[in-house]
Short mmCIF file of C-alpha atoms in Angstrom, two decimals:
data_model
loop_
_atom_site.label_atom_id
_atom_site.label_comp_id
_atom_site.label_asym_id
_atom_site.label_seq_id
_atom_site.Cartn_x
_atom_site.Cartn_y
_atom_site.Cartn_z
CA MET A 1 -0.10 0.14 -0.49
CA SER A 2 1.60 3.37 -1.33
CA MET A 3 0.44 6.25 0.15
CA THR A 4 0.80 9.65 -1.81
CA MET A 5 1.56 12.88 -0.06
CA ALA A 6 0.51 15.54 -2.54
CA LYS A 7 1.54 18.87 -1.71
CA SER A 8 -0.85 20.84 -3.85
CA GLY A 9 -4.56 20.53 -3.07
CA PRO A 10 -7.44 17.63 -2.73
CA SER A 11 -7.38 14.10 -4.15
CA SER A 12 -9.12 12.56 -7.09
CA ASP A 13 -8.46 9.35 -5.73
CA ILE A 14 -11.18 6.69 -4.22
CA ASN A 15 -11.22 5.83 -0.88
CA VAL A 16 -12.24 1.30 -0.51
CA THR A 17 -12.13 0.85 2.66
CA PRO A 18 -16.07 1.39 3.76
CA LEU A 19 -17.05 -0.12 0.14
CA ILE A 20 -15.06 -3.38 1.75
CA ASP A 21 -15.87 -3.24 5.25
CA VAL A 22 -20.62 -2.60 4.92
CA LEU A 23 -19.08 -5.50 2.55
CA LEU A 24 -18.02 -7.19 4.52
CA VAL A 25 -19.76 -6.73 7.11
CA LEU A 26 -23.70 -8.22 4.28
CA LEU A 27 -21.57 -11.08 4.12
CA ILE A 28 -21.37 -11.42 7.49
CA ILE A 29 -25.04 -10.92 7.84
CA PHE A 30 -26.01 -13.19 4.93
CA MET A 31 -23.24 -16.24 6.00
CA VAL A 32 -25.55 -16.24 10.05
CA ILE A 33 -28.88 -16.23 8.16
CA THR A 34 -29.36 -18.80 5.13
CA PRO A 35 -28.51 -21.69 7.57
CA LEU A 36 -31.87 -20.51 9.26
CA THR A 37 -34.49 -21.00 6.03
CA PRO A 38 -36.77 -23.89 6.58
CA LYS A 39 -35.19 -26.67 3.94
CA GLY A 40 -37.56 -29.59 3.29
CA LEU A 41 -40.93 -29.74 1.97
CA ASP A 42 -44.38 -29.96 4.49
CA ALA A 43 -45.63 -32.89 4.70
CA LEU A 44 -49.44 -33.80 6.12
CA VAL A 45 -49.24 -36.15 8.96
CA PRO A 46 -52.61 -38.32 9.09
CA GLN A 47 -53.58 -38.02 12.27
CA PRO A 48 -55.66 -40.90 14.38
CA PRO A 49 -59.93 -40.37 14.15
CA LYS A 50 -61.18 -38.87 16.36
CA GLU A 51 -63.72 -41.00 19.26
CA ASN A 52 -67.39 -39.91 17.86
CA THR A 53 -66.43 -40.64 14.26
CA PRO A 54 -68.24 -43.80 11.85
CA PRO A 55 -65.38 -45.57 10.51
CA PRO A 56 -64.98 -44.85 7.53
CA SER A 57 -67.32 -46.94 4.11
CA GLN A 58 -65.23 -49.31 2.48
CA ASP A 59 -66.50 -48.83 -0.67
CA ARG A 60 -64.23 -45.42 -1.77
CA THR A 61 -66.52 -45.02 -5.59
CA VAL A 62 -69.36 -43.35 -6.38
CA VAL A 63 -70.93 -43.79 -9.64
CA VAL A 64 -74.37 -42.55 -10.15
CA GLN A 65 -76.68 -44.23 -13.08
CA VAL A 66 -78.56 -41.71 -15.22
CA LEU A 67 -80.77 -44.98 -16.73
CA HIS A 68 -82.19 -44.14 -20.21
CA THR A 69 -86.75 -45.44 -19.56
CA GLY A 70 -88.34 -44.86 -22.50
CA GLY A 71 -89.54 -42.22 -20.36
CA GLU A 72 -89.68 -38.49 -19.64
CA THR A 73 -86.98 -38.87 -16.89
CA PRO A 74 -84.53 -40.12 -17.14
CA LYS A 75 -84.14 -43.25 -14.06
CA LEU A 76 -81.06 -42.67 -11.14
CA LYS A 77 -78.96 -45.18 -9.63
CA ILE A 78 -76.23 -45.02 -6.89
CA ASN A 79 -73.55 -47.66 -6.49
CA GLN A 80 -76.43 -50.66 -7.87
CA ASP A 81 -79.51 -48.78 -5.50
CA ASP A 82 -81.71 -47.29 -6.98
CA ALA A 83 -82.59 -43.54 -6.19
CA ARG A 84 -85.16 -40.78 -6.61
CA TRP A 85 -84.36 -37.44 -8.11
CA ASP A 86 -86.69 -35.25 -5.10
CA THR A 87 -83.43 -36.69 -3.13
CA LEU A 88 -80.69 -37.50 -4.73
CA GLN A 89 -79.04 -34.48 -2.81
CA GLN A 90 -79.64 -35.24 0.29
CA GLN A 91 -78.73 -39.49 -0.32
CA LEU A 92 -74.91 -37.27 -1.74
CA SER A 93 -74.53 -35.26 1.50
CA ASP A 94 -75.50 -38.31 3.72
CA ILE A 95 -72.70 -40.19 1.23
CA PHE A 96 -70.10 -37.33 1.26
CA LYS A 97 -69.89 -35.99 5.08
CA THR A 98 -67.38 -38.66 6.37
CA ARG A 99 -65.53 -38.70 3.52
CA ALA A 100 -61.92 -36.86 2.53
CA GLU A 101 -61.98 -37.90 -1.16
CA LYS A 102 -65.43 -36.23 -2.33
CA VAL A 103 -65.33 -37.59 -6.04
CA MET A 104 -67.86 -38.95 -7.68
CA PHE A 105 -68.59 -40.55 -11.35
CA VAL A 106 -71.21 -40.27 -12.71
CA LYS A 107 -72.40 -43.41 -15.72
CA GLY A 108 -75.17 -41.84 -19.12
CA ASP A 109 -77.08 -43.86 -20.67
CA ASP A 110 -76.09 -42.69 -24.78
CA ALA A 111 -79.97 -42.16 -25.27
CA ILE A 112 -80.10 -39.54 -22.66
CA PRO A 113 -80.14 -36.14 -23.48
CA PHE A 114 -76.99 -34.68 -21.22
CA ALA A 115 -79.36 -31.87 -19.66
CA ASP A 116 -79.74 -34.66 -16.76
CA VAL A 117 -76.64 -35.67 -17.04
CA ALA A 118 -75.96 -31.69 -16.18
CA ASN A 119 -78.65 -31.70 -14.05
CA VAL A 120 -77.06 -34.69 -11.62
CA ILE A 121 -73.46 -32.97 -11.89
CA ASP A 122 -75.33 -29.36 -10.35
CA ILE A 123 -77.25 -31.53 -8.28
CA ALA A 124 -73.80 -33.08 -6.92
CA HIS A 125 -72.16 -30.19 -6.74
CA ALA A 126 -75.08 -28.37 -4.18
CA ALA A 127 -74.88 -32.35 -2.38
CA GLY A 128 -70.62 -31.03 -1.38
CA VAL A 129 -68.08 -33.08 -3.68
CA ASP A 130 -65.91 -31.63 -5.10
CA LYS A 131 -65.02 -33.14 -8.26
CA VAL A 132 -67.52 -34.54 -10.94
CA GLY A 133 -66.27 -38.32 -14.23
CA LEU A 134 -68.31 -38.96 -16.49
CA ILE A 135 -68.30 -42.69 -18.22
CA THR A 136 -69.60 -43.33 -21.06
CA ALA A 137 -69.97 -45.82 -23.31
CA LYS A 138 -69.26 -44.78 -26.49
CA ILE A 139 -65.81 -43.91 -27.42
CA GLU A 140 -65.90 -42.29 -30.45
CA ALA A 141 -63.30 -42.33 -33.11
CA GLY A 142 -62.56 -39.67 -34.67
CA GLY A 143 -60.36 -37.74 -35.99
#
């Protein structure tokens, strides 16, 4: 390190010592803070069931069938059990009340209008079902 002793007035040399001091302090701060950041992913651990809850149902898949009867309104079935249009929402609410996964499928005959299937989907959403899948019996070949 050399110092020049200029006899004439002010010098235009930059003093970098304060800049280096500030950078070293920032480096130390970041070195101390970095290990404190959390690493890994949050895990959701299943909790044991409460004492009052009923056991979960063994039949996990719920399929609502909309069957063509030749009449004005189609017939409904929930997992091979007969259902009625006026009590469908209450039946679905009872089924999905204790379930964690609120997923069901709707299977419609080819002869029924899609408006009836859409009506079942609307009733399912009103009953608290999160996801509704459609099952079709006929697969169209297309391009």
